[in-house]
Short mmCIF file of C-alpha atoms in Angstrom, two decimals:
data_model
loop_
_atom_site.label_atom_id
_atom_site.label_comp_id
_atom_site.label_asym_id
_atom_site.label_seq_id
_atom_site.Cartn_x
_atom_site.Cartn_y
_atom_site.Cartn_z
CA LYS A 1 135.17 159.20 95.40
CA CYS A 2 137.28 162.29 94.87
CA ALA A 3 135.30 165.36 93.84
CA SER A 4 136.95 168.81 93.55
CA GLY A 5 139.81 167.72 95.79
CA THR A 6 137.50 166.30 98.42
CA CYS A 7 136.79 162.65 99.25
CA LYS A 8 133.03 162.33 99.16
CA ALA A 9 130.57 159.44 99.39
CA GLY A 10 130.09 157.74 96.02
CA ALA A 11 127.42 155.43 94.57
CA ALA A 12 126.64 152.35 96.61
CA LYS A 13 128.63 149.33 95.50
CA GLY A 14 126.83 146.03 95.02
CA CYS A 15 128.45 143.25 97.01
CA ASP A 16 126.25 140.35 95.94
CA ASP A 17 128.56 137.80 94.31
CA ALA A 18 125.56 135.72 93.10
CA ASP A 19 126.83 132.72 95.07
CA PRO A 20 124.03 131.45 97.39
CA CYS A 21 126.61 129.65 99.51
CA THR A 22 128.41 132.80 100.64
CA ILE A 23 127.36 135.53 103.06
CA ASP A 24 128.11 138.90 101.49
CA SER A 25 128.78 142.14 103.38
CA CYS A 26 130.30 145.59 102.95
CA ASP A 27 133.29 146.76 105.01
CA LYS A 28 134.00 150.51 105.22
CA VAL A 29 137.71 149.91 104.79
CA LYS A 30 138.00 146.68 102.76
CA GLY A 31 134.88 147.14 100.66
CA CYS A 32 132.98 143.96 99.74
CA ALA A 33 133.59 140.85 101.81
CA SER A 34 132.26 137.28 101.53
CA THR A 35 132.35 134.46 104.04
CA PRO A 36 131.23 130.83 103.46
CA ALA A 37 127.66 130.03 104.44
CA LYS A 38 127.05 127.40 107.09
CA GLU A 39 127.44 123.86 105.78
CA GLY A 40 123.97 122.48 105.04
CA ALA A 41 122.36 125.92 104.77
CA ALA A 42 119.41 126.14 102.36
CA CYS A 43 120.37 127.77 99.07
CA GLY A 44 117.25 127.54 96.95
CA GLY A 45 114.63 124.92 96.27
CA ALA A 46 115.61 121.65 97.92
CA LYS A 47 119.34 122.38 97.60
CA ILE A 48 121.82 122.93 100.39
CA CYS A 49 125.36 124.31 100.66
CA THR A 50 127.90 121.49 100.55
CA ALA A 51 131.63 122.27 100.47
CA GLY A 52 130.82 125.77 99.27
CA LYS A 53 128.57 124.63 96.43
CA CYS A 54 124.78 124.74 96.14
CA VAL A 55 123.78 121.18 95.34
CA ALA A 56 120.89 118.81 95.90
CA PRO A 57 121.44 116.74 99.03
CA ASN A 58 122.43 113.13 98.44
CA LEU A 59 119.47 110.81 98.78
CA ALA A 60 120.08 107.43 100.33
CA ALA A 61 119.91 104.31 98.20
CA GLY A 62 116.24 103.26 98.13
CA ALA A 63 114.94 106.70 99.18
CA VAL A 64 112.60 106.21 96.24
CA VAL A 65 111.98 102.91 94.44
CA ILE A 66 111.01 102.37 90.80
CA THR A 67 107.71 100.45 90.86
CA GLU A 68 106.28 100.70 87.34
CA ILE A 69 107.64 101.25 83.82
CA LEU A 70 105.58 101.91 80.69
CA PHE A 71 108.19 101.58 77.96
CA ASP A 72 105.93 100.59 75.04
CA PRO A 73 102.60 102.48 75.11
CA LYS A 74 100.04 101.47 72.51
CA ILE A 75 97.32 104.14 72.68
CA VAL A 76 99.83 106.93 72.01
CA GLY A 77 103.36 107.04 70.59
CA ASP A 78 106.49 106.23 72.56
CA ASP A 79 107.65 109.82 72.13
CA VAL A 80 104.79 111.11 74.31
CA GLY A 81 103.51 108.10 76.24
CA GLU A 82 106.57 106.69 78.02
CA TRP A 83 106.74 107.13 81.79
CA PHE A 84 107.90 105.45 84.98
CA GLU A 85 106.71 105.53 88.56
CA VAL A 86 108.63 105.93 91.82
CA TYR A 87 107.47 105.21 95.36
CA ASN A 88 108.72 106.79 98.59
CA PRO A 89 108.82 104.06 101.26
CA GLY A 90 109.99 106.47 103.96
CA ASP A 91 108.20 108.52 106.59
CA LYS A 92 109.34 111.90 105.24
CA GLU A 93 108.75 113.72 101.98
CA VAL A 94 111.51 113.35 99.38
CA ASP A 95 112.43 116.06 96.85
CA LEU A 96 113.90 114.88 93.53
CA ASP A 97 115.12 118.33 92.49
CA GLY A 98 118.74 117.91 91.35
CA VAL A 99 118.48 114.14 90.93
CA VAL A 100 120.03 112.80 87.73
CA LEU A 101 117.93 110.49 85.53
CA LYS A 102 119.71 108.04 83.21
CA ASP A 103 118.49 105.71 80.48
CA LYS A 104 120.84 103.36 78.59
CA THR A 105 122.86 106.14 76.98
CA LYS A 106 121.72 109.60 78.09
CA SER A 107 121.09 111.56 81.27
CA HIS A 108 118.99 114.47 82.48
CA THR A 109 119.10 116.45 85.74
CA ILE A 110 115.73 117.23 87.32
CA SER A 111 115.22 120.96 87.75
CA LYS A 112 111.88 122.44 88.67
CA ALA A 113 110.87 125.52 90.63
CA GLY A 114 109.45 124.33 93.91
CA GLY A 115 111.04 120.92 93.48
CA VAL A 116 109.57 117.52 92.61
CA LYS A 117 108.10 116.24 95.85
CA VAL A 118 107.26 112.62 96.59
CA ALA A 119 105.13 112.34 99.72
CA ALA A 120 105.91 109.79 102.41
CA LYS A 121 104.40 106.46 101.31
CA GLY A 122 103.43 108.23 98.09
CA TYR A 123 104.01 107.91 94.35
CA ALA A 124 105.24 110.21 91.58
CA LEU A 125 105.26 109.75 87.80
CA LEU A 126 108.06 110.99 85.58
CA GLY A 127 107.71 110.86 81.80
CA LEU A 128 108.23 112.44 78.41
CA ASN A 129 105.12 114.61 78.05
CA ALA A 130 103.19 116.40 80.79
CA ASP A 131 100.04 116.90 78.71
CA SER A 132 97.58 114.23 79.89
CA ASP A 133 95.52 114.71 76.72
CA LYS A 134 98.52 113.58 74.68
CA ASN A 135 100.39 111.16 76.96
CA GLY A 136 97.66 108.53 77.34
CA GLY A 137 95.97 109.99 80.41
CA VAL A 138 98.53 110.27 83.21
CA THR A 139 99.45 113.18 85.46
CA LEU A 140 103.20 113.61 85.68
CA ALA A 141 105.09 115.16 88.57
CA TYR A 142 107.87 115.98 86.14
CA ALA A 143 108.47 115.79 82.37
CA TYR A 144 112.02 115.00 81.29
CA PRO A 145 113.24 115.66 77.73
CA GLY A 146 115.41 113.40 75.63
CA LEU A 147 115.46 110.13 77.56
CA ALA A 148 114.08 106.89 76.14
CA LEU A 149 112.65 103.77 77.80
CA SER A 150 113.84 101.28 75.23
CA ASN A 151 111.55 98.48 74.07
CA ALA A 152 114.25 96.90 71.89
CA THR A 153 115.14 93.23 72.22
CA SER A 154 118.33 94.28 74.00
CA GLY A 155 116.24 95.64 76.88
CA GLY A 156 116.28 99.03 78.55
CA ALA A 157 117.25 100.90 81.68
CA ILE A 158 116.12 103.76 83.86
CA GLY A 159 117.73 105.01 87.04
CA LEU A 160 117.93 107.86 89.54
CA TYR A 161 121.33 109.06 90.76
CA ASN A 162 122.71 111.74 93.04
CA GLY A 163 124.85 114.49 91.59
CA ASP A 164 128.01 112.69 92.77
CA GLY A 165 126.99 109.59 90.79
CA SER A 166 125.83 107.49 93.73
CA ILE A 167 122.77 105.39 92.96
CA ILE A 168 119.33 105.96 94.47
CA ASP A 169 117.59 103.26 92.44
CA ALA A 170 117.95 101.85 88.94
CA VAL A 171 116.34 99.05 86.96
CA LYS A 172 117.77 97.26 83.95
CA TYR A 173 114.89 95.41 82.34
CA GLN A 174 114.57 92.86 79.56
CA THR A 175 111.81 92.89 76.95
CA SER A 176 112.06 89.22 75.88
CA LYS A 177 109.80 86.83 77.78
CA GLY A 178 111.73 84.73 80.25
CA LYS A 179 115.06 86.49 79.74
CA GLU A 180 116.59 86.94 83.19
CA GLY A 181 113.14 86.18 84.59
CA TRP A 182 111.36 89.15 83.00
CA PRO A 183 107.73 88.68 81.90
CA GLY A 184 108.24 89.95 78.35
CA LYS A 185 106.93 92.97 76.45
CA VAL A 186 103.21 93.37 75.91
CA SER A 187 102.52 96.48 73.86
CA GLY A 188 100.37 98.87 75.87
CA ALA A 189 101.08 97.24 79.25
CA SER A 190 103.52 98.49 81.87
CA TYR A 191 105.96 96.40 83.85
CA SER A 192 104.47 96.28 87.35
CA LEU A 193 106.47 95.47 90.50
CA ARG A 194 104.84 93.14 93.02
CA MET A 195 104.04 95.11 96.17
CA ASP A 196 105.80 92.77 98.59
CA LYS A 197 109.06 93.42 96.69
CA VAL A 198 109.16 97.22 96.83
CA ASP A 199 112.79 97.94 97.58
CA ALA A 200 115.81 98.99 95.55
CA THR A 201 117.31 95.49 95.55
CA ALA A 202 114.26 93.30 94.95
CA ASN A 203 113.20 95.36 91.93
CA ASP A 204 116.40 94.33 90.14
CA ALA A 205 114.99 90.82 89.68
CA GLY A 206 112.78 90.22 86.65
CA ALA A 207 110.87 87.52 88.52
CA ASN A 208 109.38 90.23 90.76
CA TRP A 209 107.71 92.05 87.85
CA CYS A 210 104.69 91.24 85.70
CA ASP A 211 102.78 92.80 82.81
CA SER A 212 99.96 95.02 84.06
CA GLY A 213 96.38 93.99 83.40
CA GLU A 214 94.42 97.01 84.68
CA LYS A 215 93.19 99.71 82.30
CA PHE A 216 93.94 103.40 82.93
CA GLY A 217 93.45 106.69 81.14
CA LYS A 218 92.75 106.22 77.44
CA GLY A 219 93.07 102.45 77.44
CA ASP A 220 96.60 101.19 78.06
CA LEU A 221 97.25 98.82 80.96
CA ALA A 222 98.92 100.16 84.12
CA SER A 223 98.17 101.48 87.61
CA PRO A 224 99.88 104.90 87.62
CA GLY A 225 100.18 106.79 90.88
CA LYS A 226 98.87 104.06 93.18
CA ALA A 227 99.75 100.67 94.62
CA ASN A 228 100.11 98.03 91.94
CA PRO A 229 97.37 95.38 91.92
CA PRO A 230 98.40 91.77 92.59
CA CYS A 231 100.09 89.99 89.73
CA PHE A 232 100.97 86.83 91.58
CA VAL A 233 98.94 84.10 93.27
CA GLY A 234 98.47 84.66 96.99
CA TRP A 235 97.83 81.03 97.93
CA CYS A 236 96.74 77.70 96.45
CA ARG A 237 96.13 74.10 97.47
CA LEU A 238 95.77 70.61 96.02
CA GLN A 239 92.27 69.94 97.27
CA TRP A 240 91.22 66.45 96.21
CA PRO A 241 91.94 63.59 95.69
CA LEU A 242 95.02 63.43 97.88
CA GLN A 243 95.60 59.75 97.11
CA GLN A 244 94.24 57.83 94.14
CA THR A 245 94.71 54.56 92.27
CA LEU A 246 93.78 54.49 88.59
CA THR A 247 93.72 51.80 85.98
CA THR A 248 95.53 52.65 82.79
CA GLY A 249 93.09 52.97 79.94
CA GLY A 250 90.25 53.58 82.38
CA LYS A 251 87.89 56.53 82.78
CA ALA A 252 89.05 60.04 83.56
CA VAL A 253 88.79 61.08 87.21
CA PRO A 254 88.30 64.69 88.43
CA TRP A 255 91.04 66.51 90.38
CA TYR A 256 90.41 69.78 92.24
CA GLY A 257 92.58 72.71 93.30
CA HIS A 258 91.81 75.86 95.30
CA VAL A 259 93.32 79.29 94.75
CA TYR A 260 93.28 82.80 96.24
CA VAL A 261 94.23 86.02 94.47
CA GLU A 262 93.47 89.25 96.31
CA GLY A 263 90.79 91.29 94.55
CA VAL A 264 90.02 88.48 92.12
CA THR A 265 88.85 85.23 93.70
CA ASP A 266 87.18 86.98 96.64
CA LYS A 267 84.58 88.91 94.63
CA THR A 268 81.68 86.41 94.49
CA PRO A 269 80.88 82.92 95.85
CA LYS A 270 81.22 81.54 92.31
CA VAL A 271 84.48 81.21 90.41
CA ASP A 272 85.57 84.72 89.44
CA VAL A 273 86.96 83.97 86.01
CA ASN A 274 89.91 86.15 85.02
CA ALA A 275 91.92 85.85 81.81
CA ARG A 276 95.19 86.33 83.70
CA LEU A 277 94.51 83.46 86.10
CA LYS A 278 95.74 80.12 84.76
CA ALA A 279 95.42 76.71 86.46
CA ALA A 280 96.89 73.29 85.76
CA MET A 281 97.01 69.87 87.42
CA GLY A 282 100.07 67.70 87.00
CA TYR A 283 101.85 64.49 87.97
CA GLY A 284 105.52 63.59 88.03
CA PRO A 285 108.23 61.42 89.57
CA VAL A 286 107.86 60.69 93.29
CA GLY A 287 109.91 63.06 95.45
CA SER A 288 110.66 65.50 92.63
CA ASP A 289 110.23 69.27 92.50
CA PRO A 290 107.58 70.24 89.93
CA ALA A 291 109.15 73.67 89.53
CA THR A 292 112.38 72.19 88.14
CA GLU A 293 111.68 68.60 87.08
CA SER A 294 110.90 68.47 83.36
CA LYS A 295 109.24 65.02 83.58
CA TRP A 296 106.13 66.46 85.20
CA LYS A 297 103.10 66.39 82.89
CA TRP A 298 100.66 69.30 83.14
CA SER A 299 97.09 69.68 81.87
CA THR A 300 95.02 72.86 81.93
CA ALA A 301 92.36 72.96 84.64
CA ALA A 302 89.09 74.88 84.24
CA PRO A 303 86.82 76.79 86.66
CA ASN A 304 84.41 74.49 88.50
CA ALA A 305 80.98 75.80 87.51
CA GLY A 306 79.43 74.18 90.59
CA TRP A 307 81.71 75.91 93.09
CA ASP A 308 80.03 77.68 96.02
CA ALA A 309 82.61 79.39 98.22
CA ASN A 310 80.15 80.07 101.02
CA ALA A 311 78.94 76.47 101.19
CA ALA A 312 82.58 75.32 101.24
CA LYS A 313 83.33 77.86 104.01
CA GLU A 314 86.16 79.27 101.90
CA PRO A 315 84.63 82.66 100.95
CA ASN A 316 87.84 84.07 99.44
CA ASN A 317 88.85 81.09 97.32
CA ASP A 318 87.92 79.67 93.92
CA GLU A 319 88.01 76.06 92.73
CA TYR A 320 89.43 74.67 89.48
CA GLN A 321 89.14 71.12 88.22
CA LEU A 322 90.59 68.72 85.68
CA ASP A 323 89.31 65.34 84.58
CA LEU A 324 92.57 63.40 84.41
CA GLN A 325 92.91 60.56 81.96
CA PRO A 326 94.94 57.79 83.68
CA PRO A 327 98.58 57.81 82.51
CA ALA A 328 99.65 55.03 80.19
CA VAL A 329 102.82 54.25 82.12
CA LEU A 330 102.30 52.10 85.22
CA GLY A 331 103.82 53.16 88.51
CA ASP A 332 103.71 55.70 91.35
CA TYR A 333 103.55 59.46 90.89
CA ASP A 334 103.35 62.67 92.89
CA THR A 335 100.47 65.01 92.05
CA ALA A 336 100.03 68.78 92.47
CA PHE A 337 98.24 71.85 91.20
CA ARG A 338 99.85 75.04 89.96
CA PHE A 339 98.37 78.50 89.39
CA SER A 340 99.57 81.66 87.63
CA TYR A 341 98.23 85.21 87.75
CA ASP A 342 100.51 86.66 85.12
CA GLY A 343 99.25 84.72 82.15
CA GLY A 344 101.49 81.71 82.72
CA HIS A 345 104.85 83.51 83.03
CA SER A 346 105.38 82.41 86.61
CA TRP A 347 103.71 79.64 88.60
CA THR A 348 102.88 78.97 92.23
CA PHE A 349 102.96 75.25 93.02
CA CYS A 350 100.50 73.78 95.50
CA ASP A 351 100.67 70.69 97.68
CA LYS A 352 97.99 69.47 100.08
CA ASN A 353 96.88 70.86 103.45
CA ALA A 354 99.38 69.28 105.85
CA GLY A 355 98.26 71.12 108.98
CA GLU A 356 98.59 74.55 110.55
CA GLY A 357 101.09 76.69 108.65
CA LYS A 358 101.44 74.01 105.98
CA ASP A 359 98.24 74.53 104.03
CA GLY A 360 99.07 74.21 100.35
CA SER A 361 101.49 76.89 99.17
CA ALA A 362 101.42 78.73 102.54
CA ASP A 363 104.85 77.27 103.34
CA GLY A 364 105.97 76.86 99.74
CA TYR A 365 105.90 73.55 97.93
CA ASP A 366 106.93 70.58 100.10
CA LYS A 367 107.61 67.36 98.20
CA ALA A 368 106.61 65.37 101.27
CA ASN A 369 103.10 66.85 101.06
CA ALA A 370 102.42 66.08 97.41
CA GLY A 371 99.35 64.12 96.38
CA LYS A 372 99.83 60.45 95.49
CA LEU A 373 98.80 58.59 92.35
CA LYS A 374 99.26 54.92 91.57
CA VAL A 375 98.62 53.64 88.05
CA VAL A 376 97.96 49.92 87.71
CA ALA A 377 97.24 47.57 84.85
CA PRO A 378 93.64 46.52 84.17
CA PRO A 379 92.64 43.14 85.52
CA PRO A 380 93.22 40.19 83.16
#
């Protein structure tokens, strides 16, 4: 600066333009100068410089997958107890800093010092209230304000999006039982995704979700921050009889079916009774599909009190039975068992053991491997 007719050094000029995606410098002649930072350079948290702007990097579709949704807590109010869970199926940590969350009508951009990290093959919970003493007993990775996981009859939605609007994962769920295949709202129970359907496409289907049955925290039902327990039958079989002739009006005859549910039927050699596990024996038109044919008649089967899994050399399975009263209508029928581990919302249908790879439901239901029942008139 000029001082008494002489050009002298003045106060240092600050050249920081507060843009993390520029490199600032001072030139003796030109003064302050800024040049663009290298594309992809780190600019704070998990963000990088993209086209001169500091933004969160775009995550690929399915980089995290929504695996559990508690939209109607019972122990605490919706305003503090709602949350959802995401899973990282990849081999590298994912940071959700900068990701946009959207419900049916509103959005919120995740922003947290240090980021919101989801470990490889790990889980993270995002919800309304971070205080575990108030939110029902969960530890959140991030608390978002203002969003709502609707439990209205019109259903709800939750999704994660990149800043440019591209989708990472989103789920539109229904709260009415059976609507679009969804299990239906049970107050205090989360929607739980079956673990063999953990991807951003399969979790769009309501048939791949069930109501949770495992207690957590202060008493609601969910499995926050860990793999969801089974909610579907692993395997089942029509055990016996495989072929039977009955006389209408005659005595009831016992039918038996075997079932396996991981962590349930494999606990003891006796039948491990569980309120979520339902069993039924049925008969219907020859060559028909019991999953779609309405003429099949089903009767509830009960645990066989005399079952000994070790003696039967089936240590993981349980046995259910039904004493079937002979049908009144004469003729030939197919027979089968069916089992449900989501309280009867969805059913696994079981034919007989037809050889290696075709044991009961192992290969799905095959009409050719159904049991056979003939109903005849009593002798004159």
